[in-house]
PDB file of C-alpha atoms in Angstrom:
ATOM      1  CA  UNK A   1      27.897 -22.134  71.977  1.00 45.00           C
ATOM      2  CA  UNK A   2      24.733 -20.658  70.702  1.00 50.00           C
ATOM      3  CA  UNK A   3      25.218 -17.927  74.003  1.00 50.00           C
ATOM      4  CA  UNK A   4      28.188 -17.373  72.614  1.00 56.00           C
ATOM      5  CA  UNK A   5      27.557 -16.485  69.024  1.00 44.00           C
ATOM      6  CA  UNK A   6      24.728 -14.549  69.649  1.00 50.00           C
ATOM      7  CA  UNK A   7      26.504 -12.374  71.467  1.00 55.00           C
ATOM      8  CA  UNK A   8      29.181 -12.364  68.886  1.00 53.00           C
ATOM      9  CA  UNK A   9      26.450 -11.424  66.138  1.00 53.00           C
ATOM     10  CA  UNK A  10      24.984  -8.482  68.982  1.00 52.00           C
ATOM     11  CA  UNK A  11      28.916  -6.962  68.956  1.00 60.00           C
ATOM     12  CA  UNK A  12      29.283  -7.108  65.071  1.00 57.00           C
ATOM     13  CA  UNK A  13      25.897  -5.607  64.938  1.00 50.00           C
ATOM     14  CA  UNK A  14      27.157  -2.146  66.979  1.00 55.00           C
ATOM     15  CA  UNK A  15      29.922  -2.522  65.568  1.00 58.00           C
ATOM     16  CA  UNK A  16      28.613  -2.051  61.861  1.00 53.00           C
ATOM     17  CA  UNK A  17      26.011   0.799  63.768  1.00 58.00           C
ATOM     18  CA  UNK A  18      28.630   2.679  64.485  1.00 55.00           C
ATOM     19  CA  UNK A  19      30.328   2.263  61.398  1.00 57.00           C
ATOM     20  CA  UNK A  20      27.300   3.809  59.751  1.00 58.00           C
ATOM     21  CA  UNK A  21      27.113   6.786  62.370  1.00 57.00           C
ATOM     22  CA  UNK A  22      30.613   7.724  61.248  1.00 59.00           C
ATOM     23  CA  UNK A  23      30.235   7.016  58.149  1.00 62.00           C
ATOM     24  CA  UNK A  24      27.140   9.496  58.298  1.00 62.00           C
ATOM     25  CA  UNK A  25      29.199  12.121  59.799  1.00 59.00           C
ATOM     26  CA  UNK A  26      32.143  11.602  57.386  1.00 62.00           C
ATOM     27  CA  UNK A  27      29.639  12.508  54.403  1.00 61.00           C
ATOM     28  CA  UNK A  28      28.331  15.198  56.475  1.00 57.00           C
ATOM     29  CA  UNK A  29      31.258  16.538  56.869  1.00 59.00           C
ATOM     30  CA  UNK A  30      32.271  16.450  52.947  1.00 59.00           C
ATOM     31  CA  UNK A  31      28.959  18.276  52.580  1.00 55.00           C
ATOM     32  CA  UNK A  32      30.558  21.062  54.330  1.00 58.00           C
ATOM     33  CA  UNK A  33      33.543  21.397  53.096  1.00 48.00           C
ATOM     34  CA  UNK A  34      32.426  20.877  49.413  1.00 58.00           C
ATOM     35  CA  UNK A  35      28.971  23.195  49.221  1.00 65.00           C
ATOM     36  CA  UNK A  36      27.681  24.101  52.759  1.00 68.00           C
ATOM     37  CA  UNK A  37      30.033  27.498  52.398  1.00 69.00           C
ATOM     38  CA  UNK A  38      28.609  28.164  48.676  1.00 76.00           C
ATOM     39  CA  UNK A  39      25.133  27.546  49.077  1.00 77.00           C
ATOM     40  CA  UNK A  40      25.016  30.054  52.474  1.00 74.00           C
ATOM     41  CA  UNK A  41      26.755  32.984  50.182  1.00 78.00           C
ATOM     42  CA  UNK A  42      24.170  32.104  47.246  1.00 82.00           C
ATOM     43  CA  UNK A  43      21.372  32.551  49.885  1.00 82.00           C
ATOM     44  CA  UNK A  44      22.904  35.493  51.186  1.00 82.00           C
ATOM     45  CA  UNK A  45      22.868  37.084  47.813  1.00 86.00           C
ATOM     46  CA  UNK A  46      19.659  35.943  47.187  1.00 84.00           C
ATOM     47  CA  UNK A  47      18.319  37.689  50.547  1.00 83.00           C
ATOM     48  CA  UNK A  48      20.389  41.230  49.632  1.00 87.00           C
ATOM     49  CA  UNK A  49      17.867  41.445  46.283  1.00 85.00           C
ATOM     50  CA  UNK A  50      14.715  40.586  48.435  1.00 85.00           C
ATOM     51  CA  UNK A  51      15.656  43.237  50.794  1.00 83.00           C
ATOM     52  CA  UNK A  52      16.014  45.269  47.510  1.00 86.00           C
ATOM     53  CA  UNK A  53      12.525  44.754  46.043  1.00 85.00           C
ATOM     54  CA  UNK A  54      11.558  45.792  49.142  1.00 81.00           C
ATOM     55  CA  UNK A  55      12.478  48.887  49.299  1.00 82.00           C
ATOM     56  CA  UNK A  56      10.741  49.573  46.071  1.00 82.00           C
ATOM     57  CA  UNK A  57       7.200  51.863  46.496  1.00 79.00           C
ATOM     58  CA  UNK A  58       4.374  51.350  45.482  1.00 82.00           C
ATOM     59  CA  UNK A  59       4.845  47.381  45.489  1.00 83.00           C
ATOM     60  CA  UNK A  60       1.288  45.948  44.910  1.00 85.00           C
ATOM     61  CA  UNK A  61       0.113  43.739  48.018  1.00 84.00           C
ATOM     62  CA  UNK A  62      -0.137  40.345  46.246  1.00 82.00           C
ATOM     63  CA  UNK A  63       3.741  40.799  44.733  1.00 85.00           C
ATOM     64  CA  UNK A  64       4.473  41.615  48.713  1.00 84.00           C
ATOM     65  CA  UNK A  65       3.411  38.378  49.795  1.00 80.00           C
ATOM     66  CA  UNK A  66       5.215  36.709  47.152  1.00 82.00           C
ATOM     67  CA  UNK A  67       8.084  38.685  48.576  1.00 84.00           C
ATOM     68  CA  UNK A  68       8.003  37.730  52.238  1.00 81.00           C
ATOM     69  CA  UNK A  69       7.227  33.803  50.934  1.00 79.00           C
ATOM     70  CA  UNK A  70       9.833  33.566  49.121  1.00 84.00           C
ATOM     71  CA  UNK A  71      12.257  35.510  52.278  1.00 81.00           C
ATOM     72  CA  UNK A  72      10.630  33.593  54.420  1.00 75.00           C
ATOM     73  CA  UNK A  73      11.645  30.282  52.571  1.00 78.00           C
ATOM     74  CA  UNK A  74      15.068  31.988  52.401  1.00 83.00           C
ATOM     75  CA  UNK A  75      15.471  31.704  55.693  1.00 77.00           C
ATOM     76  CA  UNK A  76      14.639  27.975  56.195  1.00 72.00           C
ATOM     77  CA  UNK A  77      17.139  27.256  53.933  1.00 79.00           C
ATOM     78  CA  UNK A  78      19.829  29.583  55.046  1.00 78.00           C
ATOM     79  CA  UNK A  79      19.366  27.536  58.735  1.00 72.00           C
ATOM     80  CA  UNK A  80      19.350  24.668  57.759  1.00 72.00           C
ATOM     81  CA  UNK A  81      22.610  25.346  55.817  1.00 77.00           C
ATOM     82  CA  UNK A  82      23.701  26.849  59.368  1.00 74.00           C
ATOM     83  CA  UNK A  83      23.135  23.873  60.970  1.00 71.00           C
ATOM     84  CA  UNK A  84      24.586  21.269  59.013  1.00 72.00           C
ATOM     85  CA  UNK A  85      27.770  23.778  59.075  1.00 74.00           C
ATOM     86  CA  UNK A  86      27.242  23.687  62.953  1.00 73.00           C
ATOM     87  CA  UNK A  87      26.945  19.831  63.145  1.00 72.00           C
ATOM     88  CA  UNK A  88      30.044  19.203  61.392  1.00 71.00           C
ATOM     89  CA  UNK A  89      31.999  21.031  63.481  1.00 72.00           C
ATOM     90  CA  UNK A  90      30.647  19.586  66.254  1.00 73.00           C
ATOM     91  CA  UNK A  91      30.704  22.946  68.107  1.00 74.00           C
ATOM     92  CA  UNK A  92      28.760  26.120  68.820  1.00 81.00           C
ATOM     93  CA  UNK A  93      29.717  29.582  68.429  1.00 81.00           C
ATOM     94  CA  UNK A  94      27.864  32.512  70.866  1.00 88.00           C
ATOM     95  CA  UNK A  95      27.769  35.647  69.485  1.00 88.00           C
ATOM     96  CA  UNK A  96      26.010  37.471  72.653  1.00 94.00           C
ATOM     97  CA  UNK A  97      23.102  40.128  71.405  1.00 94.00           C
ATOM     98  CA  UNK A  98      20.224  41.724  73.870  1.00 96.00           C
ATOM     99  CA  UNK A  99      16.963  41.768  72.488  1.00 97.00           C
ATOM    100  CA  UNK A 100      13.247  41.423  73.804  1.00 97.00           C
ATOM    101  CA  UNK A 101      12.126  37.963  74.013  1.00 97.00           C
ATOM    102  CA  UNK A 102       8.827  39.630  72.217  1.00 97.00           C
ATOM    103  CA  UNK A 103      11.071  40.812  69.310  1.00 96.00           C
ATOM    104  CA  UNK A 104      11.767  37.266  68.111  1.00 96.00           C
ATOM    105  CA  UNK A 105       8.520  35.524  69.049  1.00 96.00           C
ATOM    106  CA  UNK A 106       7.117  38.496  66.516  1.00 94.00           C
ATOM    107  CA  UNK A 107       9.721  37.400  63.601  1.00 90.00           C
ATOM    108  CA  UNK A 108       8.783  33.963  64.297  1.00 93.00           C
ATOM    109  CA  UNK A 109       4.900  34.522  64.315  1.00 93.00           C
ATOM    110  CA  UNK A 110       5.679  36.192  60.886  1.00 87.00           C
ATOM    111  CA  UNK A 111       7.026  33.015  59.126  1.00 87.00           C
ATOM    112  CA  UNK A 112       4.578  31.046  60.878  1.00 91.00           C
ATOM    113  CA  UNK A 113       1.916  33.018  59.466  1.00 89.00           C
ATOM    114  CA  UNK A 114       3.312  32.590  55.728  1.00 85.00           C
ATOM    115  CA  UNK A 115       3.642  28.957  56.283  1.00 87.00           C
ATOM    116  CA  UNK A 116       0.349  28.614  57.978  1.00 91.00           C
ATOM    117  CA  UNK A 117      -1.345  30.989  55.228  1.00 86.00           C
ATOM    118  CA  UNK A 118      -3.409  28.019  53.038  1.00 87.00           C
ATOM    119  CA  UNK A 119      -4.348  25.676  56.110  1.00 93.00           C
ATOM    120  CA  UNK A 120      -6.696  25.473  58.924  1.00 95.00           C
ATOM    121  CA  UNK A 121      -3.492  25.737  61.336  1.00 96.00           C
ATOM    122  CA  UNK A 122      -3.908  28.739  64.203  1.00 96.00           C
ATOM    123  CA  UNK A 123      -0.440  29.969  65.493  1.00 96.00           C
ATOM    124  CA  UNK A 124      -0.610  31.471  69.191  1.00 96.00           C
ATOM    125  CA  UNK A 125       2.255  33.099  70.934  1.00 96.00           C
ATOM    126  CA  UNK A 126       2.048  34.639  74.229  1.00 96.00           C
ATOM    127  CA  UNK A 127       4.780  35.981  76.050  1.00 97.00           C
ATOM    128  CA  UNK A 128       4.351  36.416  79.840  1.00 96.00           C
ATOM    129  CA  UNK A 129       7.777  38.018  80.347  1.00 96.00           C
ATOM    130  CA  UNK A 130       9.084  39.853  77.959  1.00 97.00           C
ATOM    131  CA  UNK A 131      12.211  39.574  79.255  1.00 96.00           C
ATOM    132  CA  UNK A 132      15.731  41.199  78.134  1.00 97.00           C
ATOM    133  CA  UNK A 133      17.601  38.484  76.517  1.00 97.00           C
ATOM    134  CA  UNK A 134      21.513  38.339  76.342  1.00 96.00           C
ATOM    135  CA  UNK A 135      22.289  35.227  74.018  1.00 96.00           C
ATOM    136  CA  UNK A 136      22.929  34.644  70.246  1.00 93.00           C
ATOM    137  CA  UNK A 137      19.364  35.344  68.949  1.00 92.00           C
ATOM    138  CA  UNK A 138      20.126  34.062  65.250  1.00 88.00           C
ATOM    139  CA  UNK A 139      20.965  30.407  67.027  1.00 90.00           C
ATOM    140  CA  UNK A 140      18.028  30.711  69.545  1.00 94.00           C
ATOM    141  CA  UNK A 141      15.619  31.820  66.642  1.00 92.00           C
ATOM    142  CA  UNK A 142      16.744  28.663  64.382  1.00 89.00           C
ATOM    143  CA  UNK A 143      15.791  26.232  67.626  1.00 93.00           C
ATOM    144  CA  UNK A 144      12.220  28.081  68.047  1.00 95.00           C
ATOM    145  CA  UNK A 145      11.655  28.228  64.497  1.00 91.00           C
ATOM    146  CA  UNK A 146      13.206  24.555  64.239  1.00 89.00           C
ATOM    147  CA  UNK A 147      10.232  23.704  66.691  1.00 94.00           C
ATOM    148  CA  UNK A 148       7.566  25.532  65.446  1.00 94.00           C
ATOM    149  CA  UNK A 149       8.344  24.596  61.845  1.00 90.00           C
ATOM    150  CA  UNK A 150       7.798  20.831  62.915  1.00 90.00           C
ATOM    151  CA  UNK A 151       5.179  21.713  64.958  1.00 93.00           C
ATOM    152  CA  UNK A 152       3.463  23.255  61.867  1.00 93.00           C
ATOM    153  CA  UNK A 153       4.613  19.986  60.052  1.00 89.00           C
ATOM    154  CA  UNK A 154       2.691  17.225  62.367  1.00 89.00           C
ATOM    155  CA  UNK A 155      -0.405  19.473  62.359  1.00 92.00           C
ATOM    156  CA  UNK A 156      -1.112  18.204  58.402  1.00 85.00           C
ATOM    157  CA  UNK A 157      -2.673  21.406  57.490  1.00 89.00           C
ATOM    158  CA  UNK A 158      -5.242  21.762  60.705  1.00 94.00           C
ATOM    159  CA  UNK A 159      -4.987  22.381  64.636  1.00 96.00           C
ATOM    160  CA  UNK A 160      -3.473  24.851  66.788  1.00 97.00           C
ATOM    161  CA  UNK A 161       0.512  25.603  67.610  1.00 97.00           C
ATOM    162  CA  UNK A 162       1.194  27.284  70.708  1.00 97.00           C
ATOM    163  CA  UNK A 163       4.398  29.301  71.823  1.00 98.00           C
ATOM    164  CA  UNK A 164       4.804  30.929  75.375  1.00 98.00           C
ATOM    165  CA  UNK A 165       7.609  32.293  77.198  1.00 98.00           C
ATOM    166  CA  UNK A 166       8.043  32.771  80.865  1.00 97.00           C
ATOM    167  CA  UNK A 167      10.681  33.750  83.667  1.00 97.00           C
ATOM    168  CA  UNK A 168      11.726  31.160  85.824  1.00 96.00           C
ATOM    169  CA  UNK A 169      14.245  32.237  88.462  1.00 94.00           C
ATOM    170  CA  UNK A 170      17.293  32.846  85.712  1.00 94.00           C
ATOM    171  CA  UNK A 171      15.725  31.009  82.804  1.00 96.00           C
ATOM    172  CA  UNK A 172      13.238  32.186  79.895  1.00 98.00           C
ATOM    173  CA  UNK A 173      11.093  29.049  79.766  1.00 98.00           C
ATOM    174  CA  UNK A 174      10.176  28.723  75.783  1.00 98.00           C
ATOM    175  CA  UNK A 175       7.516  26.202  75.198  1.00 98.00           C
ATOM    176  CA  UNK A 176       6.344  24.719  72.031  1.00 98.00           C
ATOM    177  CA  UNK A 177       3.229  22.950  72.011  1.00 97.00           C
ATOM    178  CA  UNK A 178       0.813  21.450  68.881  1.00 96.00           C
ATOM    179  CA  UNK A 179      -2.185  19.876  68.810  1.00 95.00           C
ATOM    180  CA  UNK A 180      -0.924  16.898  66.660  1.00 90.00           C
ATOM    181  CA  UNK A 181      -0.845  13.169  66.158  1.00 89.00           C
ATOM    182  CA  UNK A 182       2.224  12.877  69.089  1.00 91.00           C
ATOM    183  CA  UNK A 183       4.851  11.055  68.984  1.00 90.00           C
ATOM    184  CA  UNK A 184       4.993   6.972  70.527  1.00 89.00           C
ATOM    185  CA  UNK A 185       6.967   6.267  73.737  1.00 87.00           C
ATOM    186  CA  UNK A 186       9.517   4.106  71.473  1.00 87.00           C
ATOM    187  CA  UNK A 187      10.613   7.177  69.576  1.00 88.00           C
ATOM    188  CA  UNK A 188      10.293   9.855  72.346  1.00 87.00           C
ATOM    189  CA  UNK A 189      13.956   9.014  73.557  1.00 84.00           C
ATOM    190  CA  UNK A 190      15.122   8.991  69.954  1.00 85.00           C
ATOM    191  CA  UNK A 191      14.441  12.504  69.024  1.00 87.00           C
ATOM    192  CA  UNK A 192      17.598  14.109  69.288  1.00 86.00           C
ATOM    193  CA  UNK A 193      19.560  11.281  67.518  1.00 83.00           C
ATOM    194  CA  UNK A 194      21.023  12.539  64.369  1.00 74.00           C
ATOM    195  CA  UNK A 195      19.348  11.350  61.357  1.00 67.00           C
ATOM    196  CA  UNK A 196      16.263  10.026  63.314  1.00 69.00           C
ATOM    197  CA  UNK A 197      13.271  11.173  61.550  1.00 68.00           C
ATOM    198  CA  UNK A 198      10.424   9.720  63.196  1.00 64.00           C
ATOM    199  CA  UNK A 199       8.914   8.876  59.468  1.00 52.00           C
ATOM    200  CA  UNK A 200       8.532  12.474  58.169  1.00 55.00           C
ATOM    201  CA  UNK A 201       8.776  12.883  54.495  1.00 46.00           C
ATOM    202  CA  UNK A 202      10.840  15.475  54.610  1.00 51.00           C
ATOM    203  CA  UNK A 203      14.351  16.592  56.960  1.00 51.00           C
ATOM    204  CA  UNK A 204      17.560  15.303  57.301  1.00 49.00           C
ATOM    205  CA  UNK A 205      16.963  13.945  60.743  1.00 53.00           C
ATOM    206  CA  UNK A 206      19.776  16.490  61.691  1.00 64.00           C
ATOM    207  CA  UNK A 207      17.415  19.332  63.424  1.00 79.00           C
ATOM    208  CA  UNK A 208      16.794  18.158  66.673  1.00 89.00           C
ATOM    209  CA  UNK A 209      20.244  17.028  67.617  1.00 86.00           C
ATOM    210  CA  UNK A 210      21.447  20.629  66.398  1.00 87.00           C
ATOM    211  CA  UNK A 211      18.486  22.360  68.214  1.00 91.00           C
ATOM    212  CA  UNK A 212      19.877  20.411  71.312  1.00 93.00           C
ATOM    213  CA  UNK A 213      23.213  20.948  70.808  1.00 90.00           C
ATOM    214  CA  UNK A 214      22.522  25.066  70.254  1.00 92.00           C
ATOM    215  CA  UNK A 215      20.332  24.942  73.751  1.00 95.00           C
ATOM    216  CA  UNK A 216      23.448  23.047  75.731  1.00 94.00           C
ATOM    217  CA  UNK A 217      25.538  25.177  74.592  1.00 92.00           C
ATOM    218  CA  UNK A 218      23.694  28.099  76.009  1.00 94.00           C
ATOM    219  CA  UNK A 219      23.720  26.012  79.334  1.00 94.00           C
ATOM    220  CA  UNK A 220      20.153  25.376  78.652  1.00 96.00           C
ATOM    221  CA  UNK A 221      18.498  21.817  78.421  1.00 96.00           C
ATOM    222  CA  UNK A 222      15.178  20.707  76.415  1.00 97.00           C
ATOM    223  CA  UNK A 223      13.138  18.313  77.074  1.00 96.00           C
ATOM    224  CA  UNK A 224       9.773  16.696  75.146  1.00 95.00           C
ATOM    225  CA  UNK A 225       6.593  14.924  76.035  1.00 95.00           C
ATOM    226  CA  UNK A 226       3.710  13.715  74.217  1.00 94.00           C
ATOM    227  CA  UNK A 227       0.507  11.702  73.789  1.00 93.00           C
ATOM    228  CA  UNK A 228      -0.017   9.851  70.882  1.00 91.00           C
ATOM    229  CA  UNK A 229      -3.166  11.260  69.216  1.00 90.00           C
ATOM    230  CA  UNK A 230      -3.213  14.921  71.563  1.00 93.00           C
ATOM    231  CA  UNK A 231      -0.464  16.754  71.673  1.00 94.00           C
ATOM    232  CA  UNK A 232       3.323  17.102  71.638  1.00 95.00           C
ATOM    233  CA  UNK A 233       5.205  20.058  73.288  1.00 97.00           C
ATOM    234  CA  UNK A 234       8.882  20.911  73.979  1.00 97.00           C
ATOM    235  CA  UNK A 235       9.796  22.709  76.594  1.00 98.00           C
ATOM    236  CA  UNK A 236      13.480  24.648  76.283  1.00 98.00           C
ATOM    237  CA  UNK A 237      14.997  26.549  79.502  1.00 97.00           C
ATOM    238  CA  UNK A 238      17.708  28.693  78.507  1.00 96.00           C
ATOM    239  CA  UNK A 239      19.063  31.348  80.958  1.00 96.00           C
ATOM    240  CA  UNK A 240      18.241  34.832  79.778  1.00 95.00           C
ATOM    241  CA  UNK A 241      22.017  36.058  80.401  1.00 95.00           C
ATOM    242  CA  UNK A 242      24.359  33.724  78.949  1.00 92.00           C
ATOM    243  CA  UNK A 243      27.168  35.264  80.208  1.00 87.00           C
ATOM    244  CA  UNK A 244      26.382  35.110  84.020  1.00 83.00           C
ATOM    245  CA  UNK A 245      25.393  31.859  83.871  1.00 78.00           C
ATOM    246  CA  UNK A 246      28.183  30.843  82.183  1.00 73.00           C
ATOM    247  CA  UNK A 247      30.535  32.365  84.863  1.00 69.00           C
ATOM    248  CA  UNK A 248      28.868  29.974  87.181  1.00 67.00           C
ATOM    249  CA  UNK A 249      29.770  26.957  85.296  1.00 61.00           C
ATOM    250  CA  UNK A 250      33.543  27.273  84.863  1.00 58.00           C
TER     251      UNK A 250
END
């Protein structure tokens, strides 16, 4: 008897877990429909009068950093609106572009460097091939910067962020690595569960299962490992030509 109504409790227990899961993706989705669109054309206005300013002369070098701070949080937000568009569809878009792997560790070294600007946090990138890429570079940029953004975040204002990027056979091997407090083996394999937050302060717990579901989509995987108190680094293989890899999966 007691077998038996444990196991009844364990059932209603999943039962009202996945209630919750949908019921998180049912407000998700309301989000969308109600002020994901508006908030992405506010942001885009708000980036057209950046771009603006900056076209000004003469602009003195203080206001300039002002400028790219303020772009630079722009952006963040624009992504994230991105992604909680992508997540309640539940699918992902390619828009194919070619551009130099270097081109968009260089963008992303640029944020890093405004985010990084009043700690004791070193950002190194290193690309060993700069290869040709052929896949949509505004969703592989939000993954990096995604990455390197939480990277930044663990770090609590001192230690070292690394980026690389390599050739593997027909792969660009993007690696993400900090020098922070790690993450336990009990929340390792809950990452990329949306809404799992792994006690930050800040997030939605959303940008890991997006960053995953960007990378599959590319026919890419990620993966993550860690020691608590040392370091935690992702590792993201995505094939440098989406489209003749994906030829090979149909």
């Amino acid at each position: 008897f007691i077998a038996s109504q444990c196991a009844l409790g364990v059932d209603r227990f999943n039962m009202y877990s996945d209630m919750r899961k949908s019921e998180n993706l049912r407000v998700i989705g309301m989000l969308n429909s109600s002020i994901a669109h508006d908030i992405k054309n506010l942001l885009n206005i708000v980036t057209s009068y950046l771009e603006l300013m900056n076209l000004e002369e003469d602009i003195n070098p203080e206001m300039q950093e002002y400028i790219d701070a303020i772009y630079s949080e722009v952006k963040r937000i624009h992504g994230l609106t991105l992604d909680i568009l992508d997540f309640s569809r539940q699918s992902v878009s390619i828009n194919i572009e070619k551009f130099k792997i270097s081109d968009l560790f260089n963008e992303i070294r640029k944020h890093a460097g405004i985010m990084t600007r009043d700690t004791d946090i070193k950002v190194e990138v290193e690309v060993r091939d700069d290869l040709e890429m052929k896949v949509d570079r505004g969703k592989i940029f939000r993954v990096i910067f995604n990455l390197v953004s939480n990277a930044i975040d663990a770090l609590q204002n001192k230690g070292t962020v690394i980026l690389t990027a390599e050739k593997d056979s027909d792969f660009c091997v993007i690696k993400v690595r900090d020098t922070g407090k790690g993450i336990s083996r009990e929340n390792l394999g809950k990452l990329f569960q949306p809404f799992f937050t792994s006690g930050k302060a800040k997030g939605t717990g959303l940008g890991l299962a997006i960053v995953k579901m960007i990378v599959e989509a590319h026919c890419g995987t990620i993966e993550v490992d860690s020691v608590e108190g040392v370091y935690t680094e992702f590792t993201v293989r995505i094939p440098y030509d989406y489209e003749s890899i994906k030829e090979l999966h149909k």
